[in-house]
mmCIF file with all atom_site columns, C-alpha atoms in Angstrom:
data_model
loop_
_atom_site.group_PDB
_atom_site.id
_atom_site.type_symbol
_atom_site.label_atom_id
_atom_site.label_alt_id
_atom_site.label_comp_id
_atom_site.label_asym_id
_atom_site.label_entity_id
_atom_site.label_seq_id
_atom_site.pdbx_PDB_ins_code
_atom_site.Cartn_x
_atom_site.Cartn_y
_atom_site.Cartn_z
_atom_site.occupancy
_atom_site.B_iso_or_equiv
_atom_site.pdbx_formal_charge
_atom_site.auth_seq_id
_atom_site.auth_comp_id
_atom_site.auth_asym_id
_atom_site.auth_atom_id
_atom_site.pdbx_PDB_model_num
ATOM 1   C CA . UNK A 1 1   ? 0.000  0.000   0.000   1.00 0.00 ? 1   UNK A CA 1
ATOM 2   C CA . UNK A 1 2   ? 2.970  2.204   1.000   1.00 0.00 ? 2   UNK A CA 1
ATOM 3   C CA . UNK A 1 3   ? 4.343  1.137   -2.430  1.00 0.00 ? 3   UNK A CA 1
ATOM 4   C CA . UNK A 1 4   ? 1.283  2.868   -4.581  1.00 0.00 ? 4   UNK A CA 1
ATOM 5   C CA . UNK A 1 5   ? 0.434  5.619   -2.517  1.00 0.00 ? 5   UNK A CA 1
ATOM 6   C CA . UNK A 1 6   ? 1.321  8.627   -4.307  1.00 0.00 ? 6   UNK A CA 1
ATOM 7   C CA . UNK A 1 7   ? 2.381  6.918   -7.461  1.00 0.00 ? 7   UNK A CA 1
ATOM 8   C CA . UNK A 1 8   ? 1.558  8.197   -10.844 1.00 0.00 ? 8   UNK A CA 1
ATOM 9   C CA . UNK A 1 9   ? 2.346  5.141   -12.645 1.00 0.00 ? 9   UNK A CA 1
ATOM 10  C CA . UNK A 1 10  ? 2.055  1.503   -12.051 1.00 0.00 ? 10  UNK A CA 1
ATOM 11  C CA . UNK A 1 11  ? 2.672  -1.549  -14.726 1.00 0.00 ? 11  UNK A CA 1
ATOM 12  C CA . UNK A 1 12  ? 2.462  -5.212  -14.521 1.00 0.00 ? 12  UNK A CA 1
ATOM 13  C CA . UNK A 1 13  ? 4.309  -7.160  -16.428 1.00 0.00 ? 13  UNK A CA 1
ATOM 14  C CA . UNK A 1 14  ? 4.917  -10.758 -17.338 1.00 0.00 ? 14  UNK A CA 1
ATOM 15  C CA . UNK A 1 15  ? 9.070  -11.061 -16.875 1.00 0.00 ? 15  UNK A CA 1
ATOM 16  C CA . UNK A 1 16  ? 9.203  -14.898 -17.586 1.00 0.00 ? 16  UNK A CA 1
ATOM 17  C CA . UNK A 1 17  ? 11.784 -15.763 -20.585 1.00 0.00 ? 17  UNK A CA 1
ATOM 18  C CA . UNK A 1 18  ? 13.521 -13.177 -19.413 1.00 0.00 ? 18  UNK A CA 1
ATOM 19  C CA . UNK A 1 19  ? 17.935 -13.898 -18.647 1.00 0.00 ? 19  UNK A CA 1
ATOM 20  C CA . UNK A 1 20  ? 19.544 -12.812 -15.453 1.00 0.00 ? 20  UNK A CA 1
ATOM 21  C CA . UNK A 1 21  ? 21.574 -10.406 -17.022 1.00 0.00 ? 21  UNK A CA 1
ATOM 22  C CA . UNK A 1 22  ? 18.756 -8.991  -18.772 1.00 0.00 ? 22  UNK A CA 1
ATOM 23  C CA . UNK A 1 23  ? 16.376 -8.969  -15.812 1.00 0.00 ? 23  UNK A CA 1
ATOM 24  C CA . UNK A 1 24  ? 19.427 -6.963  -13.814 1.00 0.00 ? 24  UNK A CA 1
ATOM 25  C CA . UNK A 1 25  ? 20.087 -4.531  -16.350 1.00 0.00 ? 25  UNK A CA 1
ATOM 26  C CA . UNK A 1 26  ? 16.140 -3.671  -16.573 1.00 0.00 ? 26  UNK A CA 1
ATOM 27  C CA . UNK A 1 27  ? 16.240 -3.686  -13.022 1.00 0.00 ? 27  UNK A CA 1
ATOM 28  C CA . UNK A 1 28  ? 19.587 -1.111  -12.891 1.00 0.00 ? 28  UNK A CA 1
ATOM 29  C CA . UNK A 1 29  ? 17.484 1.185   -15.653 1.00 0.00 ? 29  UNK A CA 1
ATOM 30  C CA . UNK A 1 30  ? 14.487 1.438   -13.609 1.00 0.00 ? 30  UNK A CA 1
ATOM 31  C CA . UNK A 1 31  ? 16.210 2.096   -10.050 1.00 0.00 ? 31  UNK A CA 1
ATOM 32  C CA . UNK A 1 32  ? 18.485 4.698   -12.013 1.00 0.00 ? 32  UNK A CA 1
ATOM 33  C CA . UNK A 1 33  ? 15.139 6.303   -13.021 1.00 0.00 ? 33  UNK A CA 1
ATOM 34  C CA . UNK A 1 34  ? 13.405 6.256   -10.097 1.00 0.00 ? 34  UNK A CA 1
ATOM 35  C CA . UNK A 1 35  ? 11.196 3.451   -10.467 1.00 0.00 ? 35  UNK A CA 1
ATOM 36  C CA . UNK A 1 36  ? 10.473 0.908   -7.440  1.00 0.00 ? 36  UNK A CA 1
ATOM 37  C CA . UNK A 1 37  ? 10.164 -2.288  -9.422  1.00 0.00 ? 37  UNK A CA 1
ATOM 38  C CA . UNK A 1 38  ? 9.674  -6.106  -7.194  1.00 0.00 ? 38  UNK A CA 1
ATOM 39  C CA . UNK A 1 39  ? 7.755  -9.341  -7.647  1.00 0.00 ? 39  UNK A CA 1
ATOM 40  C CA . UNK A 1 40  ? 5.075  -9.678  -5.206  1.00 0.00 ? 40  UNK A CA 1
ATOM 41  C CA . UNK A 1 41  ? 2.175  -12.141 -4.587  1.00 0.00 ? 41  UNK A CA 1
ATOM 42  C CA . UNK A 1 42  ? -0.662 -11.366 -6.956  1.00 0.00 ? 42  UNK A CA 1
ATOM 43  C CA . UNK A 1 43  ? -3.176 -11.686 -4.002  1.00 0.00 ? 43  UNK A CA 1
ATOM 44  C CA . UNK A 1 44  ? -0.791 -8.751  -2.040  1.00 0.00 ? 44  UNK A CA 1
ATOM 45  C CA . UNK A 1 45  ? -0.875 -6.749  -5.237  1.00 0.00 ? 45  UNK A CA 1
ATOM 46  C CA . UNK A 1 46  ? -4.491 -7.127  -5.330  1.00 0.00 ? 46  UNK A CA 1
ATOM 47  C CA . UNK A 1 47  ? -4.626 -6.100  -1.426  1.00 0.00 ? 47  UNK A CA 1
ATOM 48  C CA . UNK A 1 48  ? -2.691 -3.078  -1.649  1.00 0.00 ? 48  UNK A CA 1
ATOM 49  C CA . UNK A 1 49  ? -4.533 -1.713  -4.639  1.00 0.00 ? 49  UNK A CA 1
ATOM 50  C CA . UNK A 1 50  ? -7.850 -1.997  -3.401  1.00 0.00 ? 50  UNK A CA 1
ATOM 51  C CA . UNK A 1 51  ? -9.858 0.780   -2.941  1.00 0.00 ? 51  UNK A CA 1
ATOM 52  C CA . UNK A 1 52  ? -7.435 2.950   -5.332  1.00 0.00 ? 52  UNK A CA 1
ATOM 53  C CA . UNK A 1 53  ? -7.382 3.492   -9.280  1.00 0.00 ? 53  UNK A CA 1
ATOM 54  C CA . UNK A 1 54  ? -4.510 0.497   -9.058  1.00 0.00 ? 54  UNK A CA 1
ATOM 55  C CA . UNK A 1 55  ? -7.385 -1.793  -8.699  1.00 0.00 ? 55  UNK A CA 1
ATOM 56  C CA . UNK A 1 56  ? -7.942 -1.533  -12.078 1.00 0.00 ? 56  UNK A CA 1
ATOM 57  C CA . UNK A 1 57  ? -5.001 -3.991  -12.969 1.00 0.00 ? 57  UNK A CA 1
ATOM 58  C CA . UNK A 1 58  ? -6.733 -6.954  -11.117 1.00 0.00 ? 58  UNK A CA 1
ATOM 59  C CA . UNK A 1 59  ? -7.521 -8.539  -14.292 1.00 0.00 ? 59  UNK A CA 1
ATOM 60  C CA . UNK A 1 60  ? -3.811 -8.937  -15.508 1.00 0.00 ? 60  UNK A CA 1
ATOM 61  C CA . UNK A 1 61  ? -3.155 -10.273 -11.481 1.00 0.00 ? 61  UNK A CA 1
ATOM 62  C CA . UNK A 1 62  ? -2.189 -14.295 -12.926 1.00 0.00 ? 62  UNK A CA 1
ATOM 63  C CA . UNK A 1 63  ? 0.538  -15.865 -13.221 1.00 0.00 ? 63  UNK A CA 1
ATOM 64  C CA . UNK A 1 64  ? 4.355  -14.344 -12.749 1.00 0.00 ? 64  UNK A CA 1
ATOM 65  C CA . UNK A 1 65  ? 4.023  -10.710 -12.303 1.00 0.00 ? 65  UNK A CA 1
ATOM 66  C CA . UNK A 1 66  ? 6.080  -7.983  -11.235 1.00 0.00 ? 66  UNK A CA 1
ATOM 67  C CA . UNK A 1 67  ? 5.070  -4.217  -11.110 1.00 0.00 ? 67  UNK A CA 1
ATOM 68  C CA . UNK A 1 68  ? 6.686  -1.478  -11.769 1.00 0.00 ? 68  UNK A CA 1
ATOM 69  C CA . UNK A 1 69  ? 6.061  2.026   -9.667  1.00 0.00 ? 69  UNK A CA 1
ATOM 70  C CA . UNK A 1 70  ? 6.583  5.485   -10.579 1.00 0.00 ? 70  UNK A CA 1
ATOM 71  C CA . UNK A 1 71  ? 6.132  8.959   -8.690  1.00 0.00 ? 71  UNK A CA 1
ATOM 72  C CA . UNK A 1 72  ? 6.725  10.186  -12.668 1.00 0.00 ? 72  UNK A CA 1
ATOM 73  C CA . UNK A 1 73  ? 6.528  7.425   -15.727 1.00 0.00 ? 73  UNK A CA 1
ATOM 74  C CA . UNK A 1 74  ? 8.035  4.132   -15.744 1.00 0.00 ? 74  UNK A CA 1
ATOM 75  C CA . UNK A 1 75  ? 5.834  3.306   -19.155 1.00 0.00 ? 75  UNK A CA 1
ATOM 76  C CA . UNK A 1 76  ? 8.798  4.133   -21.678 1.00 0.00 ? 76  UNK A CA 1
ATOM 77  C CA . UNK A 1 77  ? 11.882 2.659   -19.725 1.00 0.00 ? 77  UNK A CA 1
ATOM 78  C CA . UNK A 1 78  ? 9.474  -0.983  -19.531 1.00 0.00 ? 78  UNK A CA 1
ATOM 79  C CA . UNK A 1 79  ? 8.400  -0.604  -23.332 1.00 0.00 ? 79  UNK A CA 1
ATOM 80  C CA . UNK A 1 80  ? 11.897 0.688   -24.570 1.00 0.00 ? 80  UNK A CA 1
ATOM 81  C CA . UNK A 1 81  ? 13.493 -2.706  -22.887 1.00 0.00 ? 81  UNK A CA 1
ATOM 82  C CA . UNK A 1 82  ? 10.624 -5.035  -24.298 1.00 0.00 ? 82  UNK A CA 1
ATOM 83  C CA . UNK A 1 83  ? 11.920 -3.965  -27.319 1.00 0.00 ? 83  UNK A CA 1
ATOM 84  C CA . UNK A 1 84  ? 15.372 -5.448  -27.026 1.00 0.00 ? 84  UNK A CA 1
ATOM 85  C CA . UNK A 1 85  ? 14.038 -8.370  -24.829 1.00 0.00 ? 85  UNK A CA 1
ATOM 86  C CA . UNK A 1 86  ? 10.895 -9.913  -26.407 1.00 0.00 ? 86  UNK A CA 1
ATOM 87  C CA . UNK A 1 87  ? 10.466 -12.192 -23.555 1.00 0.00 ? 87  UNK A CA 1
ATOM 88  C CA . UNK A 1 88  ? 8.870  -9.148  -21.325 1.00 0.00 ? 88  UNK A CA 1
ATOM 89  C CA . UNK A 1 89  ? 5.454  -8.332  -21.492 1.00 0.00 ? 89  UNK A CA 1
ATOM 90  C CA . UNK A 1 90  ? 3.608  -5.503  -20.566 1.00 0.00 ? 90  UNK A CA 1
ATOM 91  C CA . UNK A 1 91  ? 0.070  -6.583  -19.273 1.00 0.00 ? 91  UNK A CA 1
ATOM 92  C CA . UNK A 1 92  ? -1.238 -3.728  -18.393 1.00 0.00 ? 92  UNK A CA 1
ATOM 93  C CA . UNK A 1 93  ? -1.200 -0.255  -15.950 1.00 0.00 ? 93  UNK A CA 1
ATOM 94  C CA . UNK A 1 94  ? -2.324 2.539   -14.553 1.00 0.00 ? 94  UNK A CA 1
ATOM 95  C CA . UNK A 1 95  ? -1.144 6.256   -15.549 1.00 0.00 ? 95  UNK A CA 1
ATOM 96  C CA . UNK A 1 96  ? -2.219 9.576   -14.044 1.00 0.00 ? 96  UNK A CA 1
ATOM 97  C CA . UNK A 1 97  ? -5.038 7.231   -12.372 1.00 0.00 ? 97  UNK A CA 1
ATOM 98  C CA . UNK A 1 98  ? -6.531 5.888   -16.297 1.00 0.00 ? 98  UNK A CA 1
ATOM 99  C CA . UNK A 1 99  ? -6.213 2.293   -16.974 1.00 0.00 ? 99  UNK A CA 1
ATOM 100 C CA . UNK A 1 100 ? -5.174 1.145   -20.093 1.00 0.00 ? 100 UNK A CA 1
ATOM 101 C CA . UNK A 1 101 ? -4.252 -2.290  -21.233 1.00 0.00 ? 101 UNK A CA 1
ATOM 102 C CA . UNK A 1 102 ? -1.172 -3.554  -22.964 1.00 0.00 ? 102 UNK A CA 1
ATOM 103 C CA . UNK A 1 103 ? -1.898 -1.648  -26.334 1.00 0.00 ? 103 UNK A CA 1
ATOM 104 C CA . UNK A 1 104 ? -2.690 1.407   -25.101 1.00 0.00 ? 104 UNK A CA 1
ATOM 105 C CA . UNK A 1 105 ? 0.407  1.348   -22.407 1.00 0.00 ? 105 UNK A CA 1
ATOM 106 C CA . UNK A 1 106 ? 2.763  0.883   -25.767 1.00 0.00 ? 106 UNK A CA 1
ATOM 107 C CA . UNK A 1 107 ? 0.845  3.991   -27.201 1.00 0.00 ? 107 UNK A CA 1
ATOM 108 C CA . UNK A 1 108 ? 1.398  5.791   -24.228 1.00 0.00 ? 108 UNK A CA 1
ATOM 109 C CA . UNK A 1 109 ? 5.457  5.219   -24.203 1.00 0.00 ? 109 UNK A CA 1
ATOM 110 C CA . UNK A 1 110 ? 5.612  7.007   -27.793 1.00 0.00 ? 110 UNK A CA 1
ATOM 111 C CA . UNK A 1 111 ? 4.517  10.055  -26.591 1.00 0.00 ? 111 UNK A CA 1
ATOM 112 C CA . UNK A 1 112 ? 7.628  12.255  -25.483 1.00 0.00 ? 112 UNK A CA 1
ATOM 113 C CA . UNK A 1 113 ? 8.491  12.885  -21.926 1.00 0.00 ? 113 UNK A CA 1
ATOM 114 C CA . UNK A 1 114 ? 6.718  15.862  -20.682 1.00 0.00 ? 114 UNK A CA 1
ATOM 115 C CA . UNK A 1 115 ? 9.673  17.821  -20.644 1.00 0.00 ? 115 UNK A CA 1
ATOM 116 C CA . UNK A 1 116 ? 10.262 16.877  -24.413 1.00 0.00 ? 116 UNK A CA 1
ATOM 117 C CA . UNK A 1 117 ? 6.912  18.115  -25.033 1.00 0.00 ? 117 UNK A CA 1
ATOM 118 C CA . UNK A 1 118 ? 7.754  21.482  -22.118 1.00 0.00 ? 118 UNK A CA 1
ATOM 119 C CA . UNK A 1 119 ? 10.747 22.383  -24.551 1.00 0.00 ? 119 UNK A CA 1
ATOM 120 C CA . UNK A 1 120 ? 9.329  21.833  -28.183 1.00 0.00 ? 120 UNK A CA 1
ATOM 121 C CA . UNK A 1 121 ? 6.436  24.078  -26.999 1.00 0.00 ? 121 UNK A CA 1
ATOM 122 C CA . UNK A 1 122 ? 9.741  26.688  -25.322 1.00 0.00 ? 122 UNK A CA 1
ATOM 123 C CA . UNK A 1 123 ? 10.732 26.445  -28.981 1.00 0.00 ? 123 UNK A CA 1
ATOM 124 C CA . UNK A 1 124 ? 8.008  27.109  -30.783 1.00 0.00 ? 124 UNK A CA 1
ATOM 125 C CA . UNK A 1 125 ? 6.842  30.353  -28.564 1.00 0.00 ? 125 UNK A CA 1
ATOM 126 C CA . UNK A 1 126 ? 10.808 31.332  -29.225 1.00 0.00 ? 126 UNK A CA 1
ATOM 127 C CA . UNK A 1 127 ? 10.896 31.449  -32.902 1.00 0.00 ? 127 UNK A CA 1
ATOM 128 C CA . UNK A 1 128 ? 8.659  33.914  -33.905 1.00 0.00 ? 128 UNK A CA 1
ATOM 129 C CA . UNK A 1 129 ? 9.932  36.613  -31.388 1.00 0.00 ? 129 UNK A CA 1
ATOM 130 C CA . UNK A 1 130 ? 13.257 35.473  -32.769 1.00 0.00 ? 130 UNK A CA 1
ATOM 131 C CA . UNK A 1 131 ? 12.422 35.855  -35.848 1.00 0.00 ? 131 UNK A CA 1
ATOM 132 C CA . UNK A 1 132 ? 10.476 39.382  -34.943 1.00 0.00 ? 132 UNK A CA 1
ATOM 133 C CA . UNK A 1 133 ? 13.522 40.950  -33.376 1.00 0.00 ? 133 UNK A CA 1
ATOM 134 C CA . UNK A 1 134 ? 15.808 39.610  -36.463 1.00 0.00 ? 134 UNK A CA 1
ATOM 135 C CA . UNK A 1 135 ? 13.558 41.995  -38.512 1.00 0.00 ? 135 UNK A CA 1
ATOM 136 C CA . UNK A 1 136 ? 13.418 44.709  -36.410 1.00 0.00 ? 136 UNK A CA 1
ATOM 137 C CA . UNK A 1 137 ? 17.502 44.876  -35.997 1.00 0.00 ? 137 UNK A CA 1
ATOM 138 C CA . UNK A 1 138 ? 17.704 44.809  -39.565 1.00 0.00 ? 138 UNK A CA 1
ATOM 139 C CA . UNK A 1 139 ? 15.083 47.441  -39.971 1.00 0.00 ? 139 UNK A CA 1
ATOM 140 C CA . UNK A 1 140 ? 17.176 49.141  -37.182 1.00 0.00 ? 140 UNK A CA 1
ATOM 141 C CA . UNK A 1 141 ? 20.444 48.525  -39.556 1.00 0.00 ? 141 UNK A CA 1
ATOM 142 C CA . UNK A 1 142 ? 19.197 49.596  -42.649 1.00 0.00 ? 142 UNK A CA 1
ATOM 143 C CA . UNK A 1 143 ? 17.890 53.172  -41.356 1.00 0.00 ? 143 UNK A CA 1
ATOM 144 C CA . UNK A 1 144 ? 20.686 53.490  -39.352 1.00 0.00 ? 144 UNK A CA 1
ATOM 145 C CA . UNK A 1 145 ? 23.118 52.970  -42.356 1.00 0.00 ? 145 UNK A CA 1
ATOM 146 C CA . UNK A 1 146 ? 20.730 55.552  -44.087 1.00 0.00 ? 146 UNK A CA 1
ATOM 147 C CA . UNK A 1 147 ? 20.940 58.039  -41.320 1.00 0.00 ? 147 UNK A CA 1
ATOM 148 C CA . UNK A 1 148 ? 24.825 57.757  -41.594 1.00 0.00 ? 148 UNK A CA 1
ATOM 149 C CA . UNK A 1 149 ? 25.123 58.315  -45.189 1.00 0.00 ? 149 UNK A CA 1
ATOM 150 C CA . UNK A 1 150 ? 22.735 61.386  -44.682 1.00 0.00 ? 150 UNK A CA 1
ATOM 151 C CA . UNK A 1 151 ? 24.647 62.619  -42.310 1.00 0.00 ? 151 UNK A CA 1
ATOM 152 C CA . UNK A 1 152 ? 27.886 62.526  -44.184 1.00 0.00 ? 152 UNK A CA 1
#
């Protein structure tokens, strides 16, 4: 229960297939990210979710699972690896307290990072007033170059 409270992000996946070198270095990515990831009982899983938007992930609750939890995103670290390791599967989770199922978590791992998203929208606000002061210093240059040779 300690485990989910205040998490934005949890996801269940099926980790059997997977090597023990490959298990450790998903294991190494997630902890350097921030991301609490353990095998526990389905039933405690179950347990500790009740009551909370978490429940929704009962359904996926069979067989070998371990879940992933994030105070942030753990979605694109899980989907990136499954890439390289087909032997993971992602069975499910919950994100910003919405459920979605195995499909929609690998849609939700191609959207950019929120501060991908915080910096191309930076950008985009940049480049016209960018662009706007480019003009007006070379409006500024060009009557100031006149304003010299009228001086002269």
């Amino acid at each position: 229960s300690e485990l989910l409270d205040g998490a934005a992000t949890a996801v269940v996946v099926d980790y059997r297939g997977l090597t023990v070198a490959q298990d450790t270095e998903l294991r190494k990515q997630l902890r350097e990210a921030g991301v609490t990831y353990k095998v526990y009982k389905n039933t405690m899983i179950r347990r500790a979710a009740e009551g909370t938007a978490f429940a929704a992930l009962d359904p996926h609750l069979e067989g070998p699972t371990a879940i992933a939890v994030s105070k942030t995103d753990a979605t694109r670290i899980l989907a990136e690896f499954a890439k390289k390791a087909d032997k993971l599967e992602i069975k499910g989770g919950v994100v910003e307290g919405n459920y979605y199922d195995a499909k929609g978590m690998q849609v939700i791992a191609t959207i950019p990072s929120r501060e991908v998203l915080l910096g191309r929208l930076l950008g985009s606000m940049q480049s016209p007033i960018a662009n706007f002061a480019r003009v007006l210093n070379q409006i500024a240059e060009k009557n100031g170059g006149a304003d010299a040779a009228a001086a002269e």
